[in-house]
Amino acid sequence: MEIVRLTMAQALVKHLQAQFTLIDGVEVPLFGGAWAIFGHGNVAGIGEALAQVKNDFTTFRAHNEQGMALAACAYAKQHRRQRIMACTSSIGPGATNMITAAGLAMANRLPVLFLPGDVFATRTPDPVLQQVEHFNDPSMSVNDCFRPVSRYFDRINRPEQLITSLPVAINTMLDPVTCGPATLALPQDVQTMAFDFPVSFFAKKVHKLRRNRSDIEQLATAVDAIKTAKKPLILLGGGVHYSLAVETAKAFIEQYQIPACETQAGKGVLAWDHELNLGAVGVTGSSSANTAAQEADLIIAIGTRLQDFTSASRTLFANPEHTLLSLNVASFDAEKHNSVPLVGDAKSTLEELTAQLSTEWKASSSWTQRVQSLNQQWLSDVEKATALPAQANDANYLPTDANVIGVINRFASADSTIVQAAGGLPGELHKLWRTSSDLGYHVEYGFSCMGYELAGGLGVKMATPERDVIVMVGDGSYLMLNSEIATSVMLGLKLTIVVLDNRGYACINRLQQACGGEPFNNLLQNCHTVTAGAPKTDFAAHAKALGAGSEQVSCLADLEAALARAKASNQTYVIAIDTDPMPSTQEGGAWWDVAVPEVSIRDEVVKAERQYKVSKQQQPY
């Protein structure tokens, strides 16, 4: 057997270099590189290994471990899980900083390879710098925190363990059923240990998208359910994108004239103005989609986890005679909500359904026409919500999020990608943003992670550098994690960033009051401070200090001109605008289960709790 002597870290990097993926018939490296912030726990091991191959395998340097890992998540999402990045950090806080991103990757089923440094496997110098000691378990380190947020976890305590573990980690990330983050904890001494690795471990391997076929009996049951449906509705989830089934789903919808609506992750499968697209569904959904979901006798959920925002906390599908048919590659998801499961790859299964359904069958024209007429009213509501108000030139007018979305959406093109994550903006965008491209909408709402926006925009730009990436971010998320603005400038990855400054956590402030609570600890004006509120942050000055172009605009009319200047700029450009924290789009939407205290001294809470109990009665149990 031919062998080569390498350190464990060198072997790990060499194996990653040997992995390729087939995209549109072209072999490209599976790993787009590695993000790294070095410390004593990884600089001499994996740091040295990455330096050896710096001309062939790119290492990107970030400013925050969470930020770089979030960028890796966005990179995988924008690549539709066909390409991956690795993230390495030192032990201790470097590692724990990445756990939030691992949770996001886990919730959103995104492949990211986490390579945190770990304490000495030999334990000879224990306790080392940054080591958290466990009195009852010396084998445990902070990296064990990755276990609940990893699809695959291992600690490499001997170099040869890499031979069996690393391929399993990669396989786990690439399997559509188990897709998610993998973590290999790397003790700093083991990273530097040498072993005679078989050369075959570094042979080129080309991965292809796996397409699980559906069970014959489940397929037959699904065909019968569709044929007997009088009011069918399709829910488009993120799995449609990850299966590369956008065109297949569109053809299926058009052939059988079934109205469709979209989850956050499924947005963009159909263009916003497609005649059968009813728009967003659920808590942040359109009135047309939610009415259709309430009346439908068959809901065909394709590639969705059926999160509470999608199902309105299990109250949306209100027709007592309805059937929920769940087409999903993972049986875990296909069996949810008492569904009729159809386990299989979205693209392949839709093709199989098409082959078995009668060419003459179509959804009832009366049903289709009814929901289309509802949708015309909804599109009119969107126009009104996003229209430029009469006060567009008034510097004293605080615009709504919807006002700002309207300006940006009209400015954006088919080559633009909007990026967002947490707070009130995902709900407004889900309802109001009009996208005509399947790559045009990138909103992380599975984990609703504040701080994702700027790092995520960086990852999106890395994945699709040809696109005009526009990041919308609230002041709260900006202040939580903004360091990767400097990284985008350093790497020459231009972003257009619009900061909506409403002086606090406005979305949760509104929810707090909706539950009967007093405004407390969310808007800056309602926080415990020595003076009346916190000083106003100069976001334009801050962004400029990080190397970006920037400006503060005083009104919506100025925002239009600023977006043009941002587009003309060759570097990341930040535009800040003050907005009103209170309004949100009231049209559309559905109930969301947020528990209200059963006992309170506030009358408002008591009233809210009574209403909560009434709303709870809509749920199945």
XYZ file of C-alpha atoms in Angstrom:
621
model
C 0.000 0.000 0.000
C 1.388 3.376 -1.025
C 1.642 5.755 1.920
C 2.585 9.366 2.624
C 3.664 10.747 5.977
C 1.687 13.828 7.011
C 0.461 15.488 10.143
C -3.198 14.963 10.922
C -3.933 18.591 10.000
C -2.061 18.301 6.703
C -3.978 15.121 5.866
C -7.287 16.789 6.700
C -6.652 19.726 4.381
C -5.326 17.451 1.620
C -8.485 15.310 1.812
C -10.682 18.410 1.551
C -8.771 19.455 -1.554
C -9.573 16.111 -3.182
C -13.345 16.594 -2.904
C -15.211 17.863 -5.964
C -18.848 18.354 -6.858
C -20.660 18.234 -10.179
C -22.581 21.441 -10.938
C -24.266 21.787 -14.330
C -22.011 19.052 -15.667
C -18.811 20.789 -14.521
C -16.531 19.474 -11.787
C -15.724 22.184 -9.241
C -14.075 21.956 -5.811
C -16.599 20.999 -3.157
C -14.964 23.308 -0.624
C -14.793 26.954 -1.557
C -11.998 27.342 0.986
C -11.716 27.729 4.725
C -12.486 30.558 7.097
C -9.912 30.812 9.851
C -9.119 32.854 12.910
C -5.987 31.419 14.460
C -5.110 31.058 18.114
C -2.801 28.844 20.114
C -5.232 25.950 19.635
C -4.946 25.775 15.837
C -2.210 28.041 14.501
C 0.665 25.543 14.660
C -1.421 22.615 13.416
C -4.159 23.352 10.927
C -2.778 26.873 10.439
C 0.513 25.463 9.167
C -1.341 22.950 6.977
C -3.456 25.654 5.354
C -0.393 27.851 4.790
C 1.283 25.026 2.845
C -1.526 24.983 0.264
C -2.414 28.687 0.256
C -2.035 28.916 -3.539
C -4.403 26.001 -4.158
C -6.864 26.160 -1.260
C -7.935 29.629 -0.136
C -8.010 30.594 3.517
C -10.121 33.628 4.385
C -9.436 35.691 7.487
C -12.438 37.146 9.305
C -12.874 39.500 12.263
C -15.224 37.365 14.342
C -15.621 33.593 14.540
C -19.401 33.794 14.593
C -19.327 36.151 11.619
C -17.131 33.902 9.502
C -19.244 30.854 10.325
C -22.447 32.712 9.430
C -20.838 33.686 6.133
C -20.125 29.992 5.554
C -23.800 29.200 6.229
C -24.923 31.819 3.708
C -22.385 30.546 1.175
C -23.860 27.037 1.389
C -27.442 28.324 1.231
C -26.800 30.528 -1.800
C -25.018 27.614 -3.506
C -28.100 25.491 -2.842
C -25.952 23.220 -0.641
C -23.764 22.168 -3.568
C -20.637 23.843 -2.228
C -19.317 24.085 1.339
C -16.837 26.006 3.442
C -14.834 24.897 6.467
C -14.384 27.049 9.582
C -11.512 26.673 12.025
C -10.933 28.457 15.301
C -8.813 28.158 18.406
C -10.059 26.460 21.564
C -12.193 28.218 24.152
C -14.051 31.382 23.090
C -12.991 31.004 19.456
C -14.812 27.694 19.346
C -17.855 28.747 21.352
C -18.259 31.824 19.159
C -19.091 29.462 16.292
C -21.844 27.581 18.141
C -24.550 30.110 17.222
C -23.723 29.598 13.552
C -23.767 25.840 14.034
C -27.265 26.176 15.493
C -28.321 28.205 12.473
C -26.864 25.616 10.091
C -28.609 22.841 12.029
C -32.009 24.552 11.969
C -31.741 25.408 8.279
C -30.192 22.061 7.221
C -27.073 23.738 5.821
C -23.699 22.004 5.354
C -20.770 23.656 7.157
C -17.647 21.867 8.398
C -16.606 23.147 11.825
C -12.999 22.474 12.868
C -12.511 23.942 16.355
C -9.197 23.461 18.104
C -9.387 21.426 21.294
C -7.372 20.771 24.450
C -4.451 18.319 24.491
C -5.462 14.710 23.896
C -2.441 13.614 25.954
C -3.554 15.877 28.831
C 0.103 16.319 29.757
C 0.046 20.142 30.180
C -3.498 20.356 31.576
C -5.056 22.715 32.393
C -4.063 24.731 29.343
C -4.976 28.323 28.512
C -8.734 28.659 27.885
C -9.482 25.113 29.050
C -12.753 24.754 30.935
C -12.248 21.924 33.401
C -15.000 19.485 34.295
C -14.424 17.909 37.680
C -16.319 14.742 36.838
C -15.315 14.266 33.170
C -11.791 15.137 32.018
C -12.637 14.042 28.463
C -15.122 16.910 28.059
C -14.314 20.328 26.632
C -16.329 23.329 25.488
C -16.445 21.712 22.052
C -18.972 19.237 23.402
C -21.389 22.179 23.129
C -21.330 21.487 19.379
C -22.956 18.075 19.850
C -26.608 19.234 19.923
C -26.041 21.551 16.951
C -24.161 19.116 14.714
C -25.480 16.362 12.483
C -22.141 14.644 12.989
C -19.630 15.162 15.788
C -16.299 13.546 16.534
C -13.150 14.358 18.458
C -10.030 13.240 16.613
C -7.842 11.859 19.401
C -5.457 9.975 17.102
C -4.334 10.959 13.572
C -5.556 7.718 11.985
C -9.104 8.325 13.258
C -9.360 10.954 10.534
C -9.381 8.223 7.877
C -12.762 6.938 8.963
C -14.306 10.064 10.472
C -13.714 12.779 7.859
C -15.429 10.939 4.977
C -18.433 10.263 7.225
C -18.616 13.956 8.121
C -18.593 14.936 4.438
C -21.133 12.244 3.561
C -23.445 13.475 6.324
C -23.287 17.044 5.013
C -23.999 16.015 1.427
C -26.844 13.595 2.082
C -30.104 15.563 1.573
C -31.714 13.578 4.386
C -29.049 14.280 7.015
C -27.707 17.548 5.613
C -26.455 19.959 8.226
C -23.266 20.953 10.034
C -20.503 18.521 10.909
C -17.971 19.157 13.669
C -14.550 17.576 14.079
C -12.947 18.766 17.300
C -9.173 18.819 16.808
C -6.950 18.558 19.904
C -4.024 20.889 19.331
C -1.392 18.210 19.889
C -3.078 15.694 17.588
C -3.191 18.293 14.792
C 0.619 18.198 14.735
C 1.081 14.428 15.087
C 2.317 12.542 12.016
C 0.992 9.303 10.548
C 1.607 7.199 7.438
C -1.633 7.888 5.597
C -2.648 5.710 2.616
C -2.372 7.683 -0.612
C -5.829 6.411 -1.555
C -7.253 8.670 1.170
C -6.373 11.630 -1.051
C -7.766 10.292 -4.328
C -10.039 12.678 -6.177
C -13.732 12.126 -5.441
C -16.572 13.739 -7.368
C -19.859 14.074 -5.481
C -23.260 14.379 -7.146
C -26.636 15.465 -5.848
C -28.408 12.358 -4.537
C -32.030 11.926 -5.492
C -33.986 9.560 -3.277
C -36.885 7.925 -5.110
C -40.304 7.765 -3.516
C -41.997 4.571 -2.354
C -44.425 3.114 -4.910
C -47.304 2.832 -2.445
C -46.789 6.344 -1.053
C -46.710 7.649 -4.613
C -49.968 5.897 -5.471
C -51.635 7.327 -2.355
C -50.443 10.802 -3.314
C -51.778 10.468 -6.866
C -55.195 9.437 -5.538
C -55.244 12.355 -3.097
C -54.459 14.835 -5.869
C -57.011 13.384 -8.293
C -59.834 13.622 -5.760
C -58.949 17.130 -4.544
C -61.308 19.955 -5.394
C -59.325 22.759 -3.762
C -55.613 21.860 -3.888
C -52.879 24.244 -2.780
C -49.099 23.857 -3.050
C -46.726 25.095 -0.322
C -43.283 25.728 -1.796
C -40.455 25.208 0.690
C -36.687 25.530 0.626
C -36.326 21.899 -0.432
C -37.493 22.918 -3.911
C -34.399 25.111 -4.222
C -32.041 22.516 -2.714
C -33.353 19.802 -5.016
C -32.745 22.149 -7.978
C -36.419 21.594 -8.743
C -37.439 25.182 -9.497
C -38.316 24.557 -13.142
C -39.880 21.181 -12.357
C -42.115 22.679 -9.669
C -43.097 25.545 -11.950
C -44.005 23.109 -14.751
C -46.057 20.969 -12.335
C -47.975 24.020 -11.069
C -48.674 25.266 -14.575
C -49.655 21.899 -16.012
C -52.199 21.149 -13.294
C -53.179 24.765 -12.598
C -52.685 24.384 -8.848
C -52.312 27.671 -6.939
C -49.093 27.915 -4.922
C -47.755 29.878 -1.988
C -44.279 30.167 -0.532
C -42.486 29.815 2.777
C -39.551 32.091 3.617
C -37.106 29.485 2.273
C -39.295 28.722 -0.754
C -39.688 32.300 -1.929
C -38.369 32.823 -5.445
C -39.430 29.461 -6.895
C -42.135 31.377 -8.756
C -41.751 34.971 -9.890
C -43.836 37.347 -7.796
C -46.166 38.093 -10.723
C -46.751 34.482 -11.791
C -50.504 34.056 -12.229
C -50.620 31.088 -9.810
C -48.354 32.569 -7.122
C -50.390 33.641 -4.091
C -47.278 34.882 -2.283
C -46.187 34.314 1.286
C -48.011 31.924 3.586
C -48.498 31.767 7.355
C -47.887 34.255 10.137
C -46.144 36.616 7.716
C -48.299 35.559 4.792
C -50.533 37.247 2.262
C -54.301 37.367 2.735
C -54.774 35.431 -0.504
C -52.412 32.589 0.418
C -53.767 32.284 3.946
C -57.392 32.286 2.790
C -56.531 29.567 0.293
C -54.759 27.569 3.002
C -57.803 27.815 5.267
C -60.169 26.602 2.541
C -58.003 24.038 0.731
C -58.988 20.379 0.922
C -55.495 19.282 -0.109
C -52.277 21.028 0.891
C -49.243 19.709 -0.971
C -46.235 20.774 1.106
C -43.024 20.428 -0.893
C -39.671 20.582 0.883
C -40.768 22.443 4.007
C -40.215 21.742 7.710
C -43.719 23.109 8.394
C -42.397 25.502 11.021
C -44.907 27.316 13.222
C -44.695 30.469 11.101
C -45.755 28.425 8.071
C -48.652 26.605 9.755
C -49.711 29.560 11.949
C -48.924 27.384 14.949
C -51.057 24.565 13.484
C -54.175 26.672 12.962
C -53.911 27.631 9.285
C -55.183 24.494 7.585
C -58.729 24.992 8.854
C -60.809 22.929 6.417
C -61.997 19.978 8.554
C -61.841 17.759 5.467
C -58.326 18.757 4.474
C -55.458 16.386 3.744
C -51.866 17.475 4.245
C -49.626 15.720 1.722
C -45.999 16.283 2.662
C -43.378 15.665 -0.020
C -39.978 15.747 1.666
C -36.663 14.009 1.263
C -36.564 13.351 5.022
C -39.202 11.138 6.612
C -38.688 13.145 9.827
C -40.290 16.129 8.086
C -42.704 14.232 5.866
C -44.445 12.677 8.883
C -45.110 15.963 10.718
C -48.581 17.377 11.453
C -50.306 14.054 10.833
C -49.372 14.338 7.157
C -49.783 11.806 4.412
C -46.054 11.274 3.799
C -44.421 11.200 0.395
C -40.737 10.657 1.091
C -38.415 11.447 -1.785
C -36.406 14.022 -3.667
C -38.597 16.940 -4.755
C -37.516 17.026 -8.395
C -37.668 13.276 -9.001
C -40.939 12.835 -7.123
C -42.678 15.684 -8.955
C -41.597 14.063 -12.218
C -43.004 10.729 -11.021
C -46.274 12.374 -9.997
C -46.521 13.979 -13.423
C -45.979 10.624 -15.095
C -48.851 9.057 -13.137
C -51.388 11.874 -13.090
C -53.798 12.048 -15.990
C -52.817 14.643 -18.570
C -56.446 15.797 -18.522
C -56.607 16.388 -14.771
C -56.426 19.967 -13.589
C -57.464 21.833 -10.497
C -60.993 23.171 -10.614
C -61.087 26.380 -12.631
C -63.597 27.873 -10.171
C -61.107 27.290 -7.312
C -58.186 28.710 -9.236
C -60.141 31.755 -10.350
C -61.373 32.411 -6.808
C -57.911 32.524 -5.252
C -56.547 34.484 -8.196
C -59.172 37.150 -7.612
C -58.190 37.219 -3.929
C -54.598 37.651 -5.014
C -55.396 40.667 -7.162
C -56.646 42.425 -4.038
C -53.500 41.380 -2.183
C -51.231 42.734 -4.919
C -53.132 45.996 -4.661
C -52.520 46.027 -0.900
C -48.787 45.513 -1.512
C -48.741 48.431 -3.943
C -50.315 50.680 -1.326
C -48.005 49.526 1.478
C -44.816 50.038 -0.531
C -45.805 53.154 -2.477
C -43.802 56.315 -2.016
C -45.770 58.395 0.516
C -46.573 62.058 0.079
C -43.956 62.830 2.771
C -41.105 61.264 0.746
C -39.193 64.569 0.773
C -39.996 65.394 4.382
C -36.990 65.001 6.684
C -39.331 65.059 9.691
C -41.320 62.039 8.485
C -40.177 58.698 9.870
C -40.789 56.125 7.114
C -42.064 52.621 7.788
C -40.147 49.465 6.962
C -42.628 48.960 4.105
C -41.800 52.411 2.706
C -38.096 51.573 2.660
C -38.715 48.124 1.165
C -40.695 49.735 -1.647
C -37.863 52.114 -2.529
C -35.234 49.361 -2.508
C -37.417 46.872 -4.390
C -38.073 49.361 -7.180
C -34.353 50.076 -7.373
C -33.339 46.391 -7.415
C -33.008 44.406 -10.622
C -33.366 40.751 -11.590
C -29.651 40.428 -10.744
C -30.121 41.650 -7.169
C -30.238 39.464 -4.078
C -31.852 40.836 -0.926
C -30.339 39.540 2.341
C -32.033 39.707 5.757
C -32.542 37.619 8.873
C -34.188 38.750 12.099
C -36.614 41.203 13.634
C -39.604 42.691 11.852
C -37.988 42.922 8.422
C -38.270 39.200 7.523
C -42.030 39.408 7.975
C -42.318 42.582 5.932
C -40.076 41.189 3.194
C -41.912 37.861 3.104
C -45.155 39.731 2.475
C -43.951 42.629 0.354
C -40.698 41.883 -1.485
C -41.185 41.106 -5.151
C -38.540 38.804 -6.551
C -38.261 37.616 -10.129
C -35.185 35.418 -9.655
C -34.805 32.161 -7.761
C -31.541 33.551 -6.338
C -33.010 36.949 -5.535
C -34.320 36.351 -2.002
C -32.016 35.242 0.812
C -33.700 35.558 4.199
C -32.593 33.378 7.118
C -35.651 32.769 9.248
C -35.226 29.203 10.428
C -33.054 30.352 13.339
C -33.989 34.053 13.153
C -30.421 34.974 13.975
C -29.678 38.611 14.700
C -26.250 39.407 13.309
C -26.580 37.100 10.308
C -27.348 39.911 7.895
C -23.929 41.465 7.294
C -21.924 38.244 7.550
C -24.577 36.461 5.493
C -24.365 39.116 2.802
C -20.646 38.449 2.618
C -21.269 34.719 2.158
C -23.879 35.376 -0.525
C -21.466 37.613 -2.421
C -18.744 34.961 -2.203
C -21.131 32.348 -3.608
C -22.579 34.546 -6.367
C -20.111 37.378 -7.022
C -21.933 38.329 -10.216
C -25.036 39.401 -8.268
C -25.786 42.785 -6.743
C -26.107 41.927 -3.045
C -28.310 44.276 -1.013
C -28.380 43.790 2.761
C -31.210 45.257 4.820
C -30.347 45.356 8.510
C -31.883 46.896 11.592
C -29.842 48.939 14.034
C -30.095 46.139 16.617
C -28.584 43.496 14.348
C -25.984 45.935 13.050
C -24.756 46.681 16.566
C -24.782 42.983 17.450
C -22.404 41.899 14.672
C -20.912 44.325 12.162
C -17.257 43.303 11.988
C -17.567 41.580 8.640
C -18.107 44.941 6.951
C -14.353 45.310 7.374
C -13.882 41.792 5.963
C -15.966 42.624 2.880
C -13.812 45.715 2.287
C -10.632 43.711 2.843
C -11.696 40.981 0.392
C -13.090 43.386 -2.184
C -16.548 41.826 -1.953
C -18.866 44.774 -2.455
C -22.175 44.900 -0.579
C -24.875 47.546 -0.523
C -26.079 47.802 3.087
C -29.160 49.730 4.171
C -29.409 50.279 7.934
C -32.912 50.968 9.220
C -32.451 52.761 12.518
C -35.575 52.566 14.659
C -33.649 52.956 17.927
C -34.042 49.508 19.392
C -35.583 46.073 19.044
C -38.821 47.344 17.527
C -40.305 44.009 16.461
C -40.115 42.533 19.954
C -41.357 45.795 21.423
C -44.514 45.430 19.306
C -44.891 41.777 20.320
C -44.363 42.688 23.968
C -47.240 45.141 23.829
C -49.432 42.762 21.820
C -49.083 40.333 24.747
C -50.223 43.043 27.141
C -46.813 44.004 28.424
C -45.522 47.518 28.916
C -42.779 48.787 26.595
C -39.720 47.571 28.471
C -36.044 47.028 27.639
C -36.506 46.889 23.849
C -36.577 50.403 22.423
C -33.666 52.417 23.785
C -36.071 54.953 25.225
C -37.556 52.220 27.457
C -34.277 50.864 28.814
C -32.731 51.396 32.217
C -30.287 54.217 31.575
C -28.875 57.031 33.677
C -29.895 59.575 31.058
C -32.966 59.554 28.817
C -32.067 56.787 26.393
C -28.772 55.997 24.710
C -26.899 58.353 22.398
C -27.837 58.045 18.734
C -25.408 55.838 16.845
C -23.820 57.389 13.770
C -23.901 54.320 11.558
C -22.480 56.141 8.549
C -19.449 57.292 10.534
C -18.979 53.822 12.002
C -19.113 52.143 8.591
C -16.661 54.684 7.222
C -14.284 53.824 10.064
C -14.455 50.186 8.920
C -13.406 51.204 5.418
C -16.779 51.321 3.676
C -18.352 54.140 1.748
C -21.298 55.528 3.659
C -23.898 58.219 4.127
C -26.887 59.098 6.308
C -30.027 60.029 4.383
C -32.781 62.173 5.814
C -35.781 61.041 3.751
C -37.071 58.430 1.304
C -36.379 60.624 -1.720
C -32.735 60.867 -0.654
C -32.613 57.089 -0.252
C -33.353 56.592 -3.942
C -30.394 58.786 -4.912
C -28.143 57.148 -2.313
C -28.872 53.673 -3.715
C -27.684 54.877 -7.122
C -24.450 56.165 -5.560
C -24.018 52.864 -3.749
C -24.427 50.930 -6.986
C -21.832 53.106 -8.700
C -19.344 52.574 -5.868
C -16.689 49.891 -6.238
C -16.639 49.121 -2.522
C -19.077 48.171 0.206
C -21.446 51.065 0.776
C -23.592 51.674 3.856
C -26.720 53.859 3.823
C -28.399 54.707 7.130
C -31.966 55.953 7.416
C -34.122 56.611 10.488
C -37.417 54.696 10.557
C -40.558 54.498 12.690
C -40.431 51.614 15.200
C -44.183 51.168 15.578
C -45.938 50.444 12.246
C -45.947 47.088 10.469
C -48.024 45.832 7.557
C -51.353 44.744 9.028
C -52.791 43.265 5.828
C -52.391 39.507 5.619
C -50.798 37.528 8.415
C -52.102 34.816 10.719
C -52.048 33.882 14.403
C -48.798 32.933 16.133
C -48.688 31.024 19.407
C -46.782 33.210 21.886
C -47.655 32.280 25.461
C -49.144 34.994 27.684
C -48.789 34.962 31.517
C -51.777 33.440 33.312
C -51.322 35.831 36.235
C -50.360 39.512 36.057
C -50.962 42.812 37.830
C -51.509 44.454 34.425
C -55.064 44.529 33.082
C -53.641 44.522 29.559
C -51.929 41.186 30.202
C -55.082 39.690 31.727
C -57.085 40.701 28.638
C -54.387 39.383 26.307
C -54.332 36.063 28.171
C -58.118 35.686 27.790
C -57.805 36.252 24.043
C -54.866 33.846 23.924
C -57.014 31.056 25.393
C -59.653 31.698 22.742
C -57.067 31.538 19.967
C -55.580 28.338 21.394
C -58.885 26.585 20.762
C -58.139 26.670 17.037
C -55.255 24.244 17.520
C -55.841 20.510 17.017
C -54.904 19.619 20.607
